[in-house]
CSV table of C-alpha atoms in Angstrom, one decimal:
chain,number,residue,atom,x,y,z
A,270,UNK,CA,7.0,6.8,23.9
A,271,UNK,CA,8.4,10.1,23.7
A,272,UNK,CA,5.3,11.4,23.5
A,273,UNK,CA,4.4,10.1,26.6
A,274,UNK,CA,1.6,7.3,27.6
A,275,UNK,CA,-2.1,7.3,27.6
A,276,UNK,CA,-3.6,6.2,31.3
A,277,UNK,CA,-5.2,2.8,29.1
A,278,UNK,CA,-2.0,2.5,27.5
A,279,UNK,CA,-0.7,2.8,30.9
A,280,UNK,CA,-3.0,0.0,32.7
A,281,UNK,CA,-2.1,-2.0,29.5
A,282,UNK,CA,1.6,-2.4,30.2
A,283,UNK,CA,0.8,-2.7,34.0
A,284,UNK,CA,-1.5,-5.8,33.2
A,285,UNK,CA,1.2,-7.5,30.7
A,286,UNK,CA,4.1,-7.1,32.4
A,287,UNK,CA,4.1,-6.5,35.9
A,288,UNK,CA,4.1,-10.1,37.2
A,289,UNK,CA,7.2,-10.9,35.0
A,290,UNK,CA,9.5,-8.3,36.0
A,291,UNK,CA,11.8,-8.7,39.3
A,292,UNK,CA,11.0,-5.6,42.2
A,293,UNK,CA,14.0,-2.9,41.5
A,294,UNK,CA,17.2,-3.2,43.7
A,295,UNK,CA,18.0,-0.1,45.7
A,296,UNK,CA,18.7,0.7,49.6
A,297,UNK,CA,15.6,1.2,51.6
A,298,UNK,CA,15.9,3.6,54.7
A,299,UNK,CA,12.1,3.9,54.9
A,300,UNK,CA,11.3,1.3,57.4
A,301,UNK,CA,11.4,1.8,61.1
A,302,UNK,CA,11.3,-1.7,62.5
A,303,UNK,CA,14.0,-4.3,62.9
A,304,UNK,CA,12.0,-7.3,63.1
A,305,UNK,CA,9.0,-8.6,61.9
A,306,UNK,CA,7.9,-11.5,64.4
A,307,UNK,CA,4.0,-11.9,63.8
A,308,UNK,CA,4.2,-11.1,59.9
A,309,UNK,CA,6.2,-14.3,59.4
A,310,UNK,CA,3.9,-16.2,61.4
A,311,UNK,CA,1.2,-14.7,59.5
A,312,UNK,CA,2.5,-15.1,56.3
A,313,UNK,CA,3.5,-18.1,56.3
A,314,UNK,CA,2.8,-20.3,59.1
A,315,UNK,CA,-0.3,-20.2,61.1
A,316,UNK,CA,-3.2,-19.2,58.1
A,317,UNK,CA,-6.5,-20.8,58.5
A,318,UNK,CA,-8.7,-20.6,55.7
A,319,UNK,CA,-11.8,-19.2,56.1
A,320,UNK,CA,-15.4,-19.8,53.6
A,321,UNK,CA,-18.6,-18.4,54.7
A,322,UNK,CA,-19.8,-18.1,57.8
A,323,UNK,CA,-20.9,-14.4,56.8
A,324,UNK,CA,-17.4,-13.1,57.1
A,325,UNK,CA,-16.8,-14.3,60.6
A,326,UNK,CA,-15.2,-17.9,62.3
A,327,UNK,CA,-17.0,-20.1,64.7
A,328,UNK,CA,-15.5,-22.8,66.5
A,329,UNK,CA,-17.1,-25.2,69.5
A,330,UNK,CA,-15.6,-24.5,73.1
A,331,UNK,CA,-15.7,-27.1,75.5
A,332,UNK,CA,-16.2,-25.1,78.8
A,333,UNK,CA,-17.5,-27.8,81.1
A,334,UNK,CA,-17.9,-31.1,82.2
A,335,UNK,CA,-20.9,-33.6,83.6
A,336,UNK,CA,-19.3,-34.7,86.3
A,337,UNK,CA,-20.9,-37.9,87.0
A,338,UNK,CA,-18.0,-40.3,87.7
A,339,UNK,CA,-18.7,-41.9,91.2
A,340,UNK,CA,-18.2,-45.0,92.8
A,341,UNK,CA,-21.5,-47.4,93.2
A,342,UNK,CA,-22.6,-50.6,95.0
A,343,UNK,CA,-24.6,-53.0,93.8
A,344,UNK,CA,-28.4,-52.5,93.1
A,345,UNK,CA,-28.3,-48.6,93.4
A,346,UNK,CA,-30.8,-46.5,91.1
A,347,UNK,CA,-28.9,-44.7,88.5
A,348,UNK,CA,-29.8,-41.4,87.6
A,349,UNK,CA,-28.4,-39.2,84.4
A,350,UNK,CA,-28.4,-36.1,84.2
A,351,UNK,CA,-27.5,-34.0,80.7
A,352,UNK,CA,-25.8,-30.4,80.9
A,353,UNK,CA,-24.9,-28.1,77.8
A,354,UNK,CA,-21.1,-28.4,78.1
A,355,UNK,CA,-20.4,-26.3,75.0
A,356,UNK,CA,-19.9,-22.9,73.9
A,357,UNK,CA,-19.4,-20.8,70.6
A,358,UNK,CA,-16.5,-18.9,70.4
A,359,UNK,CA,-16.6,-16.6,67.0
A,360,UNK,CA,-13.8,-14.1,65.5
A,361,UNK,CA,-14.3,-11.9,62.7
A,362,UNK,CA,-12.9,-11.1,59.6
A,363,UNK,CA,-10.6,-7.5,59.5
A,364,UNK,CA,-9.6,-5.8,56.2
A,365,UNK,CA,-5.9,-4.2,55.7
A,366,UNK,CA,-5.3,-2.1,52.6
A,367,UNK,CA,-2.7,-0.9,51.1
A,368,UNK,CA,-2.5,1.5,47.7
A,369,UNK,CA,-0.3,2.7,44.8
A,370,UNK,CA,-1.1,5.2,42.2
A,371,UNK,CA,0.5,6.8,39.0
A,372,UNK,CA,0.2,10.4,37.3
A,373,UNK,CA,0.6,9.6,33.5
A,374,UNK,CA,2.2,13.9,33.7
A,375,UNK,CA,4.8,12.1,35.8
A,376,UNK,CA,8.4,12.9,34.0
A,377,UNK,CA,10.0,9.1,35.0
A,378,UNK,CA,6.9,7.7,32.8
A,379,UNK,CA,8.4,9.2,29.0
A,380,UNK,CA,11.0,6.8,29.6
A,381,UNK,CA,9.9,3.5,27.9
A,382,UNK,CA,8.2,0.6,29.0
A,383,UNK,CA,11.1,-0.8,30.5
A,384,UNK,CA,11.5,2.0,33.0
A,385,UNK,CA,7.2,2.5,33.8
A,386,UNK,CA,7.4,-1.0,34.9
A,387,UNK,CA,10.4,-0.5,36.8
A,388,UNK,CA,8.8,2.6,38.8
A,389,UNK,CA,5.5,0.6,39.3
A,390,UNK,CA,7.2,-2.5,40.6
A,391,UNK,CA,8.8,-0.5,43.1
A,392,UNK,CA,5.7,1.3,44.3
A,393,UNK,CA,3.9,-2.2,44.7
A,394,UNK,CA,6.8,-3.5,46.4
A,395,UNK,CA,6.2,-0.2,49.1
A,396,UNK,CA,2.1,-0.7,49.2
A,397,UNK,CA,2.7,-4.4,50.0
A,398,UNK,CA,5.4,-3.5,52.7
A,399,UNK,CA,2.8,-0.6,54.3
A,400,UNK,CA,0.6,-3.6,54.8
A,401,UNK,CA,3.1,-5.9,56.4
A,402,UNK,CA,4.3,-3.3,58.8
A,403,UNK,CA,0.4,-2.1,59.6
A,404,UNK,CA,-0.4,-6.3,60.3
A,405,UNK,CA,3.1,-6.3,62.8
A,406,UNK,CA,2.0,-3.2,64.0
A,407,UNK,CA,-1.3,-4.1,64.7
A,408,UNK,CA,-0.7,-7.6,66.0
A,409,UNK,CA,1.1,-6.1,68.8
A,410,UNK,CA,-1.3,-3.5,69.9
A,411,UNK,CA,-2.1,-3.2,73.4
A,412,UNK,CA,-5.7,-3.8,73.1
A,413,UNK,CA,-8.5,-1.9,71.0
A,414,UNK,CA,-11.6,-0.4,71.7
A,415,UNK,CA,-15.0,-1.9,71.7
A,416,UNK,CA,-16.8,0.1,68.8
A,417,UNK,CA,-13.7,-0.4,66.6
A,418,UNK,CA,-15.1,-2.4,63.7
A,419,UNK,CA,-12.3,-2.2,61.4
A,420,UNK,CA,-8.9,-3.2,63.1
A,421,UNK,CA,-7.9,-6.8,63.3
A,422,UNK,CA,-7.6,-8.1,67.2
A,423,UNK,CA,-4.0,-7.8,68.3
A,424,UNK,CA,-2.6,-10.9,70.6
A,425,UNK,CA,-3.1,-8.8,73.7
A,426,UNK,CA,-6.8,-8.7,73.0
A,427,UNK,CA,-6.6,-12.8,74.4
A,428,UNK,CA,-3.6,-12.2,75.9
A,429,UNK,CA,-3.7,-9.6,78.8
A,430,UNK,CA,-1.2,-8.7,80.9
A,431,UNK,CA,-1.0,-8.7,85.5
A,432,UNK,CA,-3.7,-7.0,86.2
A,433,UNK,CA,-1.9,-5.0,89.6
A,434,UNK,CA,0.5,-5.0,91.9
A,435,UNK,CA,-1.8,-6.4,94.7
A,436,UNK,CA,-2.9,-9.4,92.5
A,437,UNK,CA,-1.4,-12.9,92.9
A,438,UNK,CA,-0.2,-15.0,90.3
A,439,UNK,CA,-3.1,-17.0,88.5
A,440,UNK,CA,-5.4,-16.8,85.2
A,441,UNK,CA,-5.8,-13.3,85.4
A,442,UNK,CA,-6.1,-12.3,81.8
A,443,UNK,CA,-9.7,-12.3,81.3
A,444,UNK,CA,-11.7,-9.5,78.9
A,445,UNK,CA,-10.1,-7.4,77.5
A,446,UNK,CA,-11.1,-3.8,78.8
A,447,UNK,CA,-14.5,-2.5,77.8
A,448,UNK,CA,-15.3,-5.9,76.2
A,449,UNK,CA,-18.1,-8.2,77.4
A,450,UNK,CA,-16.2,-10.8,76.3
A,451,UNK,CA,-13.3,-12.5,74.8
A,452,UNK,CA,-13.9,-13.7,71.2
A,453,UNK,CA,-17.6,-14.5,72.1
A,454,UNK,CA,-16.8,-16.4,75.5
A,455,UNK,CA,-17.8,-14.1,79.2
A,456,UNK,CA,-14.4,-14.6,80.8
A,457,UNK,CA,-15.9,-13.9,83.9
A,458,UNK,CA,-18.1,-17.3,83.6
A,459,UNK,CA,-15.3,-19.2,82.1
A,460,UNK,CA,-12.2,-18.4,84.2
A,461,UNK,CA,-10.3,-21.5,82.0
A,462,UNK,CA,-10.3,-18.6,79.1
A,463,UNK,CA,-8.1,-16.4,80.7
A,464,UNK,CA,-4.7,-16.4,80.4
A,465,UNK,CA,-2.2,-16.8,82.6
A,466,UNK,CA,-0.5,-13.8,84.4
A,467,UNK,CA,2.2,-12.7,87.1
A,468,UNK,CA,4.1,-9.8,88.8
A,469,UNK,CA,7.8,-9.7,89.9
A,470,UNK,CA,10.2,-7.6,91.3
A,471,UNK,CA,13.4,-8.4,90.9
A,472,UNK,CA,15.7,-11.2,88.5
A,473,UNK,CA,15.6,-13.8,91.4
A,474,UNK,CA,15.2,-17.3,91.4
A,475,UNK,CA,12.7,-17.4,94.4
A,476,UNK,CA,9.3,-15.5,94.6
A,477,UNK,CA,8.4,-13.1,93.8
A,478,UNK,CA,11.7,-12.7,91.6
A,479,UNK,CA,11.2,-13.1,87.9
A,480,UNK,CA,13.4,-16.5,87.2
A,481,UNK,CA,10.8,-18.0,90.2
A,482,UNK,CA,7.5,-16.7,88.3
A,483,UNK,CA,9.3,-17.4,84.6
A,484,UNK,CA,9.1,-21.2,85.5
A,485,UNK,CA,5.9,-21.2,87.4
A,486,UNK,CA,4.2,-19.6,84.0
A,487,UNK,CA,5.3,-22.6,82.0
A,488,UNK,CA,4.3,-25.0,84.6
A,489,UNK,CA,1.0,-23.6,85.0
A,490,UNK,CA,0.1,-23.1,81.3
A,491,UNK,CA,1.0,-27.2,80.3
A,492,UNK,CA,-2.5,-28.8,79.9
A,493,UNK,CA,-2.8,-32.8,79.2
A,494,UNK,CA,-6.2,-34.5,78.2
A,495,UNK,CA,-7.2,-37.2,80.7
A,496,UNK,CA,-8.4,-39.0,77.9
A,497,UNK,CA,-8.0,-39.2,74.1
A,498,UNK,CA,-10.6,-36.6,72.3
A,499,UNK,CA,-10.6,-35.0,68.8
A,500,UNK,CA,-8.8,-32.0,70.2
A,501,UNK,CA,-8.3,-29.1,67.7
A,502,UNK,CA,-5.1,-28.1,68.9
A,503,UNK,CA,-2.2,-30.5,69.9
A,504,UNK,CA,-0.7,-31.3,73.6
A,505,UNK,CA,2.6,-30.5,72.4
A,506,UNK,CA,3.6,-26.9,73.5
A,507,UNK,CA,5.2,-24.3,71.0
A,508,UNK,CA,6.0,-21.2,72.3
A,509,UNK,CA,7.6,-17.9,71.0
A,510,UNK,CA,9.3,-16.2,73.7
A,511,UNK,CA,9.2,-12.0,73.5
A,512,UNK,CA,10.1,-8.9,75.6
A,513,UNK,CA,12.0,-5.7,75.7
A,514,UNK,CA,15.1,-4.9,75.0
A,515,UNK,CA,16.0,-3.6,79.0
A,516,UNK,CA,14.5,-6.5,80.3
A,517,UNK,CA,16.2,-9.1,77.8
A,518,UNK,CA,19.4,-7.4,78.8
A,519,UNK,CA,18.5,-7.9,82.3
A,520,UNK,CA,17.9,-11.6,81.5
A,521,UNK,CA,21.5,-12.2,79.9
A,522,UNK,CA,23.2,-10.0,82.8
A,523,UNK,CA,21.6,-12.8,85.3
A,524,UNK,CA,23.2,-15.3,83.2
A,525,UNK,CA,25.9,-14.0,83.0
A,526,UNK,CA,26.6,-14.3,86.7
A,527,UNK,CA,25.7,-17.9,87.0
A,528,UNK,CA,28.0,-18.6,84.6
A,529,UNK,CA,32.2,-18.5,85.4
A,530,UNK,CA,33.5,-19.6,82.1
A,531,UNK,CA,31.9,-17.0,79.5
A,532,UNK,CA,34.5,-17.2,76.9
A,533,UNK,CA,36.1,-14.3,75.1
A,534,UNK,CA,33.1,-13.9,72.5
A,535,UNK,CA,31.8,-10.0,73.6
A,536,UNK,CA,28.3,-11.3,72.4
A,537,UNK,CA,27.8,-14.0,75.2
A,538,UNK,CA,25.3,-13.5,76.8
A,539,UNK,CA,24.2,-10.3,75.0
A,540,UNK,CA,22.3,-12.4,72.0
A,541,UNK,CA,19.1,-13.5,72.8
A,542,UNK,CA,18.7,-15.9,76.0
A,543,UNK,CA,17.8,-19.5,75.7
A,544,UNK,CA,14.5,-20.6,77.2
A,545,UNK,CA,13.7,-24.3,77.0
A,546,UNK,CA,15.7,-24.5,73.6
A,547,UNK,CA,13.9,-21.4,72.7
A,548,UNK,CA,15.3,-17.9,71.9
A,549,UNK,CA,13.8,-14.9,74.0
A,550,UNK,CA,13.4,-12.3,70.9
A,551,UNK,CA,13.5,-9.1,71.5
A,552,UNK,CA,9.9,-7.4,70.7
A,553,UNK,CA,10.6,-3.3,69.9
A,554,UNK,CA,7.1,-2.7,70.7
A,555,UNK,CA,7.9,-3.1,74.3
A,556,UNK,CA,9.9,-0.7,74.7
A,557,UNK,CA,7.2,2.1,74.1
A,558,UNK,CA,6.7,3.4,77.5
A,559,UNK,CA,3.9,5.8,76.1
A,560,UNK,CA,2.0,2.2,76.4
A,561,UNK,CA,3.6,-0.1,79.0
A,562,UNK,CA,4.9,2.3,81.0
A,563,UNK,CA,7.7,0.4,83.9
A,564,UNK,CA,6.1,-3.0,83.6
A,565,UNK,CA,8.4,-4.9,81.1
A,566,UNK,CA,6.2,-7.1,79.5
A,567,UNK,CA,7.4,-10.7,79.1
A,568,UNK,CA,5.1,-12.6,77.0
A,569,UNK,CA,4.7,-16.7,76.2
A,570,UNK,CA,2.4,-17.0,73.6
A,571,UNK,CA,2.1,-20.9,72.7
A,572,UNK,CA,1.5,-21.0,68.9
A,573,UNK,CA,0.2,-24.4,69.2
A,574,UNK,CA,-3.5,-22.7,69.6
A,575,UNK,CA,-2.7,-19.4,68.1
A,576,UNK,CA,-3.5,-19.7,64.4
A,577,UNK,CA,-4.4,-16.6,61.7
A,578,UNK,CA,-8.0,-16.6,60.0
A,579,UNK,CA,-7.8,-15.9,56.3
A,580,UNK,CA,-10.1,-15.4,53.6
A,581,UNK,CA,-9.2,-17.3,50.3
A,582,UNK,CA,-8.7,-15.2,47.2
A,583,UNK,CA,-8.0,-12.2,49.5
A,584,UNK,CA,-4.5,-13.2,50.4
A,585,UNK,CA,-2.9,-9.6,49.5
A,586,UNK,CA,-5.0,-9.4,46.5
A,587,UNK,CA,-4.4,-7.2,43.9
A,588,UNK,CA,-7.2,-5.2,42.2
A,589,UNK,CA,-6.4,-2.4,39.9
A,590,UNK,CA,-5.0,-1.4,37.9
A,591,UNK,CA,-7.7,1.1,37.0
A,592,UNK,CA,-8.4,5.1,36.2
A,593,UNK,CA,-9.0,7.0,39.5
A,594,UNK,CA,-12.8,8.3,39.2
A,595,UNK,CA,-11.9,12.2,40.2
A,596,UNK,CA,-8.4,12.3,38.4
A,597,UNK,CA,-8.5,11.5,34.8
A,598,UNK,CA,-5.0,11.2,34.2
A,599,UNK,CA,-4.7,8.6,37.6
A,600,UNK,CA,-4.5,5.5,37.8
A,601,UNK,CA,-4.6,3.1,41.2
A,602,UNK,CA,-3.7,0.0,42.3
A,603,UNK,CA,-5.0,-1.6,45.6
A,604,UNK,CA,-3.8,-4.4,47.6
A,605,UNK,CA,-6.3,-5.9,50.3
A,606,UNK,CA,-5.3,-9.1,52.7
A,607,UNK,CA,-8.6,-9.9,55.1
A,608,UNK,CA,-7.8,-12.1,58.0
A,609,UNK,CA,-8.0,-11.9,61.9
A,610,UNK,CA,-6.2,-13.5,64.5
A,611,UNK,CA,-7.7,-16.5,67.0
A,612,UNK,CA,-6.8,-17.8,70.2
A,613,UNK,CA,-8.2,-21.3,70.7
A,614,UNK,CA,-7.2,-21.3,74.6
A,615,UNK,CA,-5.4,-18.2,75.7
A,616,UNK,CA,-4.8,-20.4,79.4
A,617,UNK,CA,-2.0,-21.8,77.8
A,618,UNK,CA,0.2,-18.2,77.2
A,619,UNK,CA,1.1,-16.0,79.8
A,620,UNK,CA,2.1,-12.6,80.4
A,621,UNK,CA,4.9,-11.7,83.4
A,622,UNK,CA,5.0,-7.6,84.2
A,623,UNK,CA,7.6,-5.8,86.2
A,624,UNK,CA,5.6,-4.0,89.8
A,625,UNK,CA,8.6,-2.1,91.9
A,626,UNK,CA,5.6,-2.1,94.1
A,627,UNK,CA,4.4,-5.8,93.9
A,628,UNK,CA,2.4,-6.9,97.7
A,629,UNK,CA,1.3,-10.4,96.0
């Protein structure tokens, strides 16, 4: 090894003994976020696997109803009529990549086998973290432009936010700007597909003050079947509560004042606040003002119908290593995860913004 290593001799320790050793211990100051909210849902929870289908996810959307219920005497003629209830609402498939590569001139590569593995462990461990971070950063997007082909749809292309200051609460959400559509379905014809959406003005209890429209969000967003139906997504509601950190702070101030006996714990109240048994996280992509300007986002996104397409086999798949085709003494390593997000009924999330100007 003094010698150095040959770029097949390199690829041959790669291939033998990567997957046995552990990823290197050492501080890393490289990351800039503090949480990683949709990753673990992404991950770990909410993966539906995709085959076929030409790379992109179809799924039936009830969107109507006959409507023929009606009280009758007796003898009356009976007349059916048949409508097309149904609609096709489609997602595709989105590619993330993330890379590695190795210089076989690099000095920390004469030092054994022991210690090449060691430095390409840790640059795997770094391409699979570039991933992660590109999936939360792109899950929280505010929204993406029609002729993008390549990035996967964020939440907020379902999930829009109060359209203006002069517009009352309601299922307001509806395309996504630019878009004909929301996941294959004309929100415009199909108002049920929006999502739900409010302004307030200040941290009251009564309208228009944020307490009042918190609650009317999760009253309005609660749907029940009238009748058991093989439903693809449960009644039962579970929801992941984010926002900002100003406005979360606003949120535990309130409490704060309806409650006398606070204790002598300095983090009362200044942890995140409990909604409905269910923390209200603290989502740093809110606080970019470059995007959301004033409006404090507040967003309920009920993971009950939220779920994360993804393509078997390419689950952060691995291929490489191998020589790079313009640099001879190269070689790369690439990691590729395909998947997408879906929103089976984006009328059971909402979105609250802050309007000092709000009329409605």
């Amino acid at each position: 090894m003094a010698n150095g290593m040959s770029v097949d001799k390199l690829i041959e320790v790669i291939n033998t003994t990567l997957e046995t050793v552990e990823p290197p211990s050492y501080e890393d100051l490289s990351r800039t976020r503090q949480k990683y909210i949709a990753a673990k849902q992404i991950l770990k929870k909410r993966r539906k696997q995709l085959r076929g289908l030409g790379g992109t996810y179809r799924w039936d959307v009830k969107v109507t109803n006959h409507g023929q219920a009606e009280h009758v005497g007796a003898y009356e003629v009976e007349q059916v009529t048949v409508k097309d209830m149904f609609m096709k609402a489609n997602v595709p498939v989105r590619v993330t990549r993330g890379k590695y590569a190795f210089d076989i001139m690099e000095e920390e590569l004469n030092g054994g086998p022991e210690q090449v593995v060691d430095v390409i462990k840790a640059r795997e461990v770094d391409a699979y973290g570039d991933v992660v971070d590109k999936i939360e950063q792109s899950f929280w997007a505010p929204g993406i432009d029609v002729t993008d082909d390549k990035t996967p749809w964020p939440i907020h292309h379902t999930i829009r936010p109060h359209p203006s200051a002069s517009t009352p609460p309601g299922f307001n959400g509806g395309n996504p700007p630019g878009w004909p559509d929301k996941q294959g379905i004309n929100c415009s014809a199909v108002t049920r597909f929006n999502n739900w959406t409010a302004g307030w003005k200040d941290m009251s209890d009564v309208s228009p003050g944020f307490i009042y429209r918190l609650n009317e969000a999760m009253d309005r967003t609660h749907f029940q079947a009238p009748y058991p139906y093989p439903n693809r997504s449960p009644e039962e509601d579970d929801y992941m509560f984010l926002t900002g950190y100003a406005l979360r702070q606003q949120i535990n101030q309130w409490l704060r004042r309806q409650n006398d006996n606070i204790g002598r714990d300095l983090r009362n109240f200044f942890g995140d606040p409990m909604l409905n048994g269910t923390p209200v996280q603290w989502l740093e992509d809110y606080d970019d003002v470059g995007v959301w300007g004033t409006t404090m986002p507040f967003i309920g996104l009920n993971f009950s119908v939220i779920e994360v397409l993804q393509v078997p086999g390419w689950d952060f798949k691995r291929i490489g290593p191998e020589k790079a085709p313009m640099q001879k003494t190269v070689v790369e390593c690439f990691i590729y995860k395909m998947w997408n997000t879906i929103n089976r009924d984006p009328s059971r999330s909402f979105m609250l913004n802050y309007f000092a100007d709000l009329s409605a």
